[in-house]
CSV table of C-alpha atoms and ligand atoms in Angstrom, one decimal:
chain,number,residue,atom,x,y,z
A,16,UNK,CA,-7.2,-18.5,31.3
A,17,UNK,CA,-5.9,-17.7,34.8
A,18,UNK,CA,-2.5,-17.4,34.5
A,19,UNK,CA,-0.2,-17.1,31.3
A,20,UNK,CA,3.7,-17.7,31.3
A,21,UNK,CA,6.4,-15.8,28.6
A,22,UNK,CA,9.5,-16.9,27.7
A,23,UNK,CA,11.9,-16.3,25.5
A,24,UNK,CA,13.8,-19.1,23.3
A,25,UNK,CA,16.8,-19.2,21.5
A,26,UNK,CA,19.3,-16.7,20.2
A,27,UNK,CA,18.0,-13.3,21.9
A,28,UNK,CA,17.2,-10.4,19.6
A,29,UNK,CA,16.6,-7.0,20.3
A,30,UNK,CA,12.7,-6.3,20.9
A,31,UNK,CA,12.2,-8.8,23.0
A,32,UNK,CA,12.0,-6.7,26.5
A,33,UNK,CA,9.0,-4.8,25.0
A,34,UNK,CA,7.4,-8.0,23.8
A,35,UNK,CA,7.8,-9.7,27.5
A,36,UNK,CA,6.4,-5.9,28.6
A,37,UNK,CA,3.5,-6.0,26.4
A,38,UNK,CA,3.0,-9.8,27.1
A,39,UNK,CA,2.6,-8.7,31.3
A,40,UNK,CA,1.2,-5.6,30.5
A,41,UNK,CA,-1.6,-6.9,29.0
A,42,UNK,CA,-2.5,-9.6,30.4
A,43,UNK,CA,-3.0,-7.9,34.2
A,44,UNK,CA,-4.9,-5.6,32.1
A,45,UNK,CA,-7.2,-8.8,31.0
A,46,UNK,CA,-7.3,-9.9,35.0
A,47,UNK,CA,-4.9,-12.7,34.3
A,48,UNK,CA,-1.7,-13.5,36.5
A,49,UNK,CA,1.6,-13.5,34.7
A,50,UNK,CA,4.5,-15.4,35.4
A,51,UNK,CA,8.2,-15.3,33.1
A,52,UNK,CA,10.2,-18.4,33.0
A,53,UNK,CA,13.6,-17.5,33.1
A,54,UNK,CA,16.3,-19.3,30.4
A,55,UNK,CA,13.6,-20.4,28.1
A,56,UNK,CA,12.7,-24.6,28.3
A,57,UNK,CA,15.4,-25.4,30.5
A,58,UNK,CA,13.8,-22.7,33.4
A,59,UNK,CA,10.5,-24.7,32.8
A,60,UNK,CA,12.3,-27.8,33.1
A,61,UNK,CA,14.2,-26.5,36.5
A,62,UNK,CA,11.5,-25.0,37.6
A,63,UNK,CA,13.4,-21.4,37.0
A,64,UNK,CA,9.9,-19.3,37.5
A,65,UNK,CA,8.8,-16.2,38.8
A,66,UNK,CA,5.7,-13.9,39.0
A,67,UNK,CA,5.6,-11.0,36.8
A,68,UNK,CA,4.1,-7.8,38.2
A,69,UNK,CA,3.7,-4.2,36.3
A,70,UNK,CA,7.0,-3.3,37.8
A,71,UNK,CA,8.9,-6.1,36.8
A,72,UNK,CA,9.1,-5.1,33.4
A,73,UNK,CA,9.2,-0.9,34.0
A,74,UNK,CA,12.4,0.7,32.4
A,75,UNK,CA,13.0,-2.7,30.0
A,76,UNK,CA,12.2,-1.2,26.2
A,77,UNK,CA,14.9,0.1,25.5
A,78,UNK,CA,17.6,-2.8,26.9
A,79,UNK,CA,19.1,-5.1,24.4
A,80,UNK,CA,18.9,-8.9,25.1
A,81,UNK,CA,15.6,-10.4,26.8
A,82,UNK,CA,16.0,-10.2,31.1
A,83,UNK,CA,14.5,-13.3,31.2
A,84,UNK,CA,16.9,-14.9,30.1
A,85,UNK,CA,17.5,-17.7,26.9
A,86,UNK,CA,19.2,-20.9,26.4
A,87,UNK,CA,19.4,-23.6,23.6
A,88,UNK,CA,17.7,-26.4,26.0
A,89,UNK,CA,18.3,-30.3,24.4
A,90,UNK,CA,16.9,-31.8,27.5
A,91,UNK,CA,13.3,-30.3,26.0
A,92,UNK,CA,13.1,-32.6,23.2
A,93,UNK,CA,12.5,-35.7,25.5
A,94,UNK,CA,9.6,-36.9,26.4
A,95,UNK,CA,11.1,-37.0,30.0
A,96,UNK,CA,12.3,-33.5,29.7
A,97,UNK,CA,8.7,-32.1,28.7
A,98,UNK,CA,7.0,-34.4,31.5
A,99,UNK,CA,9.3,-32.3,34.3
A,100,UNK,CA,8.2,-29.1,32.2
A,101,UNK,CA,4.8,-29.5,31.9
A,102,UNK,CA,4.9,-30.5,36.1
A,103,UNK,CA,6.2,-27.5,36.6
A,104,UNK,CA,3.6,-25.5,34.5
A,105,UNK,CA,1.0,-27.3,36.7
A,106,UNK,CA,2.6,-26.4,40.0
A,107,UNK,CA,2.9,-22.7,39.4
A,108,UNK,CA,-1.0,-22.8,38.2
A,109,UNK,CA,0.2,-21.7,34.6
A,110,UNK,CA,-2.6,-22.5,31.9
A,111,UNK,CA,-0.9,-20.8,28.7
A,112,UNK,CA,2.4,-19.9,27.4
A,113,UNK,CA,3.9,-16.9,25.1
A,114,UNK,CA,6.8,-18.4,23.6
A,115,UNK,CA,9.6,-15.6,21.9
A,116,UNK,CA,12.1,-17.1,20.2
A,117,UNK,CA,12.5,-18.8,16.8
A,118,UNK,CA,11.7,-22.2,14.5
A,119,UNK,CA,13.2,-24.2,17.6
A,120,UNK,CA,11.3,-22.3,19.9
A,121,UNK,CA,8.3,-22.9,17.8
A,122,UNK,CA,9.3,-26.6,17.6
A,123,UNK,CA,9.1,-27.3,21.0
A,124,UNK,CA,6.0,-25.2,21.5
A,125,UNK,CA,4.3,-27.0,18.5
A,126,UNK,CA,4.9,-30.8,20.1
A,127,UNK,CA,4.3,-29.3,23.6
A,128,UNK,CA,0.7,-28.0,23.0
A,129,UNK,CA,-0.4,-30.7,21.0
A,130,UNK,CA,0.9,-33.2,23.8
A,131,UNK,CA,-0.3,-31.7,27.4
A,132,UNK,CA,-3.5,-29.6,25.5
A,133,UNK,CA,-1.6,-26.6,26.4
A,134,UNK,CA,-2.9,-23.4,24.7
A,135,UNK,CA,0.4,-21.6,23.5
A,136,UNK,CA,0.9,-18.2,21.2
A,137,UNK,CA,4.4,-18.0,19.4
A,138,UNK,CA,6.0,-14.6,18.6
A,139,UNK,CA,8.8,-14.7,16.0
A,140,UNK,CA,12.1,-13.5,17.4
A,141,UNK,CA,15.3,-13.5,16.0
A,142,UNK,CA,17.6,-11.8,13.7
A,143,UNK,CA,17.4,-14.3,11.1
A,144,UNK,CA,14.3,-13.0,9.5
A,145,UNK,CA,13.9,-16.4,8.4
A,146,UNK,CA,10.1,-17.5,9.8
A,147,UNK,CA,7.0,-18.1,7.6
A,148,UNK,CA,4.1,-15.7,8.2
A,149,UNK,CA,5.6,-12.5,9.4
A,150,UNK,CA,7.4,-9.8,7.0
A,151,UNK,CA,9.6,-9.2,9.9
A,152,UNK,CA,11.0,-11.0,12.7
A,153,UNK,CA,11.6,-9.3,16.5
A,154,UNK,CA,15.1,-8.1,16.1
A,155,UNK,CA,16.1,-8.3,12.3
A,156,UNK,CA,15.7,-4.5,12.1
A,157,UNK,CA,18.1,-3.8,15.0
A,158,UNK,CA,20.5,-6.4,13.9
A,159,UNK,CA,20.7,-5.0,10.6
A,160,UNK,CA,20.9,-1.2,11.1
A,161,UNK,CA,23.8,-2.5,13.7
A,162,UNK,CA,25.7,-4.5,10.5
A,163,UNK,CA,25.0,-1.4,8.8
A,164,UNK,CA,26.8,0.9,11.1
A,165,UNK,CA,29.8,-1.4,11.5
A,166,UNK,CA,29.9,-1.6,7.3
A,167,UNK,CA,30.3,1.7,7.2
A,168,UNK,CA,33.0,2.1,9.9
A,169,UNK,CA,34.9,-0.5,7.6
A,170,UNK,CA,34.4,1.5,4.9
A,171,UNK,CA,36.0,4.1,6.3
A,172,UNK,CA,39.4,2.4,6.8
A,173,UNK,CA,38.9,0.3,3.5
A,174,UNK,CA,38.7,3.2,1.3
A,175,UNK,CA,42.2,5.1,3.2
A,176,UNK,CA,44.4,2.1,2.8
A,177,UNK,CA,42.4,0.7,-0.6
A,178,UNK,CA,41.4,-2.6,0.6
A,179,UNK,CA,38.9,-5.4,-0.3
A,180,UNK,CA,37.0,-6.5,3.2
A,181,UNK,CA,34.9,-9.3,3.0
A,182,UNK,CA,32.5,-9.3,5.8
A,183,UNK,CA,30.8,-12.0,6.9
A,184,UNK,CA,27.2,-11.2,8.9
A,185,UNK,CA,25.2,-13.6,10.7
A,186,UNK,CA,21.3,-14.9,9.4
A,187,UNK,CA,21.8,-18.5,9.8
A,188,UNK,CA,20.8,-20.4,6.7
A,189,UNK,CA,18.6,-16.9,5.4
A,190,UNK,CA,20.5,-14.5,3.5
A,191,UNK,CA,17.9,-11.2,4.5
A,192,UNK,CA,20.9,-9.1,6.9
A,193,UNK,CA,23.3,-9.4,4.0
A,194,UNK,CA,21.0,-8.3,1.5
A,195,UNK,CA,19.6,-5.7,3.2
A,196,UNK,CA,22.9,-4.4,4.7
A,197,UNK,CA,24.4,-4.8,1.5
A,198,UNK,CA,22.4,-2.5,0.1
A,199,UNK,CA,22.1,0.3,2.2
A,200,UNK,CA,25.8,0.1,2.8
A,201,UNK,CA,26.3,0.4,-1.3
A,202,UNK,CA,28.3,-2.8,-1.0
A,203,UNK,CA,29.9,-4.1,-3.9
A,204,UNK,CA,29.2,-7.8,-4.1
A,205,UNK,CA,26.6,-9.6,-1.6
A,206,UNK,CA,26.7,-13.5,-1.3
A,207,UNK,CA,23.7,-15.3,0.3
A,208,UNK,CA,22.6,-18.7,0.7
A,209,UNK,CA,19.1,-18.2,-1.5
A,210,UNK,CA,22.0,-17.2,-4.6
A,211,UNK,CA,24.8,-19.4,-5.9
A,212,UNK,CA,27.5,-17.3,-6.3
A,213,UNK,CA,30.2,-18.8,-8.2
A,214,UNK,CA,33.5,-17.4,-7.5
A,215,UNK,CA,34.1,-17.1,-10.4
A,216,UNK,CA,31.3,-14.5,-10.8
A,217,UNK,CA,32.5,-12.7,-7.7
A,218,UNK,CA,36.1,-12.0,-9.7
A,219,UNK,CA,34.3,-11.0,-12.4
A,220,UNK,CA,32.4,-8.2,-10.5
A,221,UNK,CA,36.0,-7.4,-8.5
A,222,UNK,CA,37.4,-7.0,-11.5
A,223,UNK,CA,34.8,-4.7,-13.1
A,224,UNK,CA,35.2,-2.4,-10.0
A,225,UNK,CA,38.8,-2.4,-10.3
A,226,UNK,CA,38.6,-1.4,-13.7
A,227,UNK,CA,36.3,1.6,-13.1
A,228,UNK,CA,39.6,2.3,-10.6
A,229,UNK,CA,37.2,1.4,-7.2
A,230,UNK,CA,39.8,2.1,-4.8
A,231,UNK,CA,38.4,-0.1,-2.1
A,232,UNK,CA,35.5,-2.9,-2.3
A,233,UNK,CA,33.6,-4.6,0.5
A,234,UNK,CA,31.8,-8.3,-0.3
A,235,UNK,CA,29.3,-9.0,2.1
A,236,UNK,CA,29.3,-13.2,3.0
A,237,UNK,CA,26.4,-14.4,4.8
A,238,UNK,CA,27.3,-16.9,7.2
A,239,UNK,CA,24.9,-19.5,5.7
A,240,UNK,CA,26.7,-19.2,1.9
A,241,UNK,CA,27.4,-21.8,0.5
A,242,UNK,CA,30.9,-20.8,-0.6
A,243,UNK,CA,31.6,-21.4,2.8
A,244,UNK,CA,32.3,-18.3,5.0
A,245,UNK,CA,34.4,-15.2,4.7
A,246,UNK,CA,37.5,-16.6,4.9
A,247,UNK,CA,36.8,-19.1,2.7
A,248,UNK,CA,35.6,-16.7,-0.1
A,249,UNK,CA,38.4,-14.3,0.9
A,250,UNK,CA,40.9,-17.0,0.0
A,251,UNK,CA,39.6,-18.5,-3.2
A,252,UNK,CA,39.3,-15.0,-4.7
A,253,UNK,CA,43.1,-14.2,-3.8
A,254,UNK,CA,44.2,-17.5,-5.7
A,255,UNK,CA,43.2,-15.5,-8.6
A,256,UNK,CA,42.3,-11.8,-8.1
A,257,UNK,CA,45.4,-10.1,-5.9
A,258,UNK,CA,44.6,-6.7,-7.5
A,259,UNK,CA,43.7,-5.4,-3.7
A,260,UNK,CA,45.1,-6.0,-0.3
A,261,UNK,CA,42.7,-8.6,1.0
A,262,UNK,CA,41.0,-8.3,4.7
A,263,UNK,CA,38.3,-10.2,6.6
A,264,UNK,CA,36.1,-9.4,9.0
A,265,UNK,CA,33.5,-11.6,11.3
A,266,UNK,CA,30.7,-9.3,12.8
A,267,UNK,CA,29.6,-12.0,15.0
A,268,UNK,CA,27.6,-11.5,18.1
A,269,UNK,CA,27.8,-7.8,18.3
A,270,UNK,CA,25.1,-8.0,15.7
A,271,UNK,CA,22.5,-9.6,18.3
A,272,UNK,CA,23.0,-7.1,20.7
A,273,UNK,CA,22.2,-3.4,21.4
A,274,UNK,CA,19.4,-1.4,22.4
A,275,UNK,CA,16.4,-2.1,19.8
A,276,UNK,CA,15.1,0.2,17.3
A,277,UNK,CA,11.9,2.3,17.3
A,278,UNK,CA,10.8,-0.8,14.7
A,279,UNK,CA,11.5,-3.7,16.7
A,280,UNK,CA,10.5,-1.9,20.1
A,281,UNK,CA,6.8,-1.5,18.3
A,282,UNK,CA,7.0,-4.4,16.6
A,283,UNK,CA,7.8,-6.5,19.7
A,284,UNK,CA,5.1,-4.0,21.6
A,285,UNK,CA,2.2,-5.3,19.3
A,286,UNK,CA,3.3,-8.9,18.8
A,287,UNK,CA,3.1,-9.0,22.8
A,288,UNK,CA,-0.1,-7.4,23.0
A,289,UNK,CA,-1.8,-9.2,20.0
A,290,UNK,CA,-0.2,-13.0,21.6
A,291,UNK,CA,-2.5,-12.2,24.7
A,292,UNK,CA,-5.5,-11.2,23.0
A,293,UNK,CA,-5.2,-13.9,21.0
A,294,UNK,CA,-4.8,-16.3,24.2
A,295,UNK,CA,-7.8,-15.0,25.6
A,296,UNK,CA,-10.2,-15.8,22.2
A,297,UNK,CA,-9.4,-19.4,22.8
A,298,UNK,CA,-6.9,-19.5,20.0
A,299,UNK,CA,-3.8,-21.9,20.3
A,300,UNK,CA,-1.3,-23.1,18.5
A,301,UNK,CA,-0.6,-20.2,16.2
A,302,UNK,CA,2.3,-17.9,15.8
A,303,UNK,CA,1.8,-14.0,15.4
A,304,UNK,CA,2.7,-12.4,12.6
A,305,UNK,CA,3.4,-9.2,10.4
A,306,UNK,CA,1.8,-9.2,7.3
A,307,UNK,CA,1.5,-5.8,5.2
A,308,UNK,CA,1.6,-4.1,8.8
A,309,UNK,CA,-1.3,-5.7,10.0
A,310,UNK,CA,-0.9,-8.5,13.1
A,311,UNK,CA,-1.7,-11.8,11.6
A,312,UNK,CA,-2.3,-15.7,13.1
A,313,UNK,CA,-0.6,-18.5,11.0
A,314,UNK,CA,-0.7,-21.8,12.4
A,315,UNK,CA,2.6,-23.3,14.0
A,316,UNK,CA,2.7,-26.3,11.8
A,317,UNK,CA,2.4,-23.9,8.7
A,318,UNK,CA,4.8,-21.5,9.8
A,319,UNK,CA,7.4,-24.8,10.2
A,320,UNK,CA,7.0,-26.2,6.9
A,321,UNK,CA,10.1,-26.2,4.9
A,322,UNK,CA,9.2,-23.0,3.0
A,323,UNK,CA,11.8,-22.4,0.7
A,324,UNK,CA,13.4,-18.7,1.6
A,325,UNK,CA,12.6,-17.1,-2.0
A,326,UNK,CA,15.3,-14.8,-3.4
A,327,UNK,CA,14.1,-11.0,-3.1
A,328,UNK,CA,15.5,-11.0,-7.1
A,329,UNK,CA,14.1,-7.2,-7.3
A,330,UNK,CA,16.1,-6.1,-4.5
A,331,UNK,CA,19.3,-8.2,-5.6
A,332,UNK,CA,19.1,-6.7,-9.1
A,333,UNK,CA,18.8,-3.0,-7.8
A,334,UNK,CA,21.7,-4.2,-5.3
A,335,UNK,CA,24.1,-5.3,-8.3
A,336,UNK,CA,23.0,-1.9,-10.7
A,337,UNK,CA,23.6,0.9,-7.7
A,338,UNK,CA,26.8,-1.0,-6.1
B,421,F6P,O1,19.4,-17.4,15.1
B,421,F6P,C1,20.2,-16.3,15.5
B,421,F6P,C2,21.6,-16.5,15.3
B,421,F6P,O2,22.3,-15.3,15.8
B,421,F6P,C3,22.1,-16.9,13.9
B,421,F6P,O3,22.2,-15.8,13.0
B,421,F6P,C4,23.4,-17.6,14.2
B,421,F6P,O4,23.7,-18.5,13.2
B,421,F6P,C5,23.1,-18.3,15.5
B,421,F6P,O5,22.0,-17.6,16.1
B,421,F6P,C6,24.3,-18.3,16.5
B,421,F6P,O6,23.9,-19.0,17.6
B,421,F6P,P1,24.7,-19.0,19.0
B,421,F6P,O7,24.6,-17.7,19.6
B,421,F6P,O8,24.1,-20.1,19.8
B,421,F6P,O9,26.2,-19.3,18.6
């Protein structure tokens, strides 16, 4: 391998600037030349690449975001689309790809390779935490402790004017930032995608808290329940439980951003490192991994099975007894 290109995919998520770091980093170290293609597919598709040099990524760790750049790119998923991309590849003497982003990113990489015999390493990022084969994504860690601080800030104001706040958080279909936000921000009711929570049930628990005299309450809704958002949960409950002036709040995209956290900047240190080295044994195809905090390979087509996202019951019993 002469010459390996990163990119990053997607929604952004904090860690990725010390993945694309590592990614350069090590391979100049290996003698290889590194290029980043900025905006993810669409850049290789627009030919939107430039060479990478130490420098390039100095002073990046602790910046939010990726600086190369990310887009949602449709145009990838034709074969006309991937023919322009893969031209490009060749004209910029680019032999192998780190890919940061998440299952879409991994999509894309997985048809790519296996068309233009393309050696490619995947790195999960995202704040979804919602990818096969790593304990933690590139960014979950960030996102979270950033729901966290908000939670409590709403807390704050909940508890002077006792109020019920249902705050919706972001994950996609995955409920992992709700639960683990829920419980570190002693929420009272947590509703996630991998649990059917009737609303019925929810009242139930309102009412509980009301009659222990909880002055205020906070529900955490992940965006992928089924119930069908915060305001939707906000307003069934009110058709029957008015015990509490009712409020709702949408984190939204303030929970990608932010400067990472001493996790997700090691995390996105070693995933970088361990893509290249794996690059440079000849492997292809795979995505890298957490597992028990050791840096594992899983294939791409495993990691994009439909796994089903299995319900940490454990943590969502411990939630329910110390809320
Ligand atoms: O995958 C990351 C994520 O932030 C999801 O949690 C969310 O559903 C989605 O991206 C939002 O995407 P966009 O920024 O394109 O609206």
């Amino acid at each position: 391998i002469k010459k390996i290109a990163v990119f990053t995919s997607g929604g952004d998520a904090p860690g990725m600037n010390a993945c694309i770091r590592a990614v350069v980093r090590t391979a100049l170290h290996f003698g290889c030349e590194v290029a980043g293609i900025k905006q993810g597919y669409q850049g290789m598709i627009d030919n939107n690449i430039t060479e990478m040099s130490r420098h390039s990524v100095s002073n990046i760790m602790q910046l939010g975001g990726t600086i190369l750049k990310t887009a949602r790119c449709l145009d990838f998923r034709t074969p006309e689309g991937m023919q322009k991309a893969y031209d490009n590849l060749k004209l910029n003497g680019i032999d192998a790809l780190v890919a940061i982003g998440g299952d879409g990113t991994f999509t894309g990489a997985e048809r790519f390779s296996g068309i233009y015999n393309i050696p490619v390493i995947c790195v999960p990022g995202t704040i979804d935490n919602d990818l096969y084969g790593s304990d933690f994504t590139l960014g979950f860690d960030t996102a979270t402790n950033t729901v966290i601080e908000a939670i409590d800030k709403i807390r704050d104001t909940a508890e002077s004017h006792d109020r019920l706040f249902f705050i919706e958080v972001m994950g996609r279909d995955a409920g992992c930032i709700a639960l683990r936000a829920g419980i570190a921000s002693g929420a009272e009711a947590i509703m996630m995608p991998e649990k059917d929570t009737a609303i019925i049930d929810l009242i139930k628990t309102l009412e509980e808290g009301a009659a222990q005299k909880k002055s205020s309450s906070i529900v955490i809704v992940a965006e992928g329940d089924k119930n069908g958002g915060a305001f939707n949960v906000a307003k069934k409950v009110k058709e029957t439980f008015d015990f509490y002036d009712t409020k709702v709040t949408i984190l939204g995209h303030l929970q990608r951003g932010g400067s990472p956290s001493s996790f997700d900047r090691i995390l996105g240190c070693r995933m970088g490192f361990a893509a290249v080295k794996a690059l440079l044994r000849g492997e292809t195809r795979k995505m890298v991994g957490l597992r028990s905090n050791e840096i594992k390979l899983t294939d791409l087509k495993e990691a994009l099975t439909d796994h089903e996202f299995k319900l940490e019951e454990d943590l969502l019993e411990m939630a329910t007894i110390l809320a």
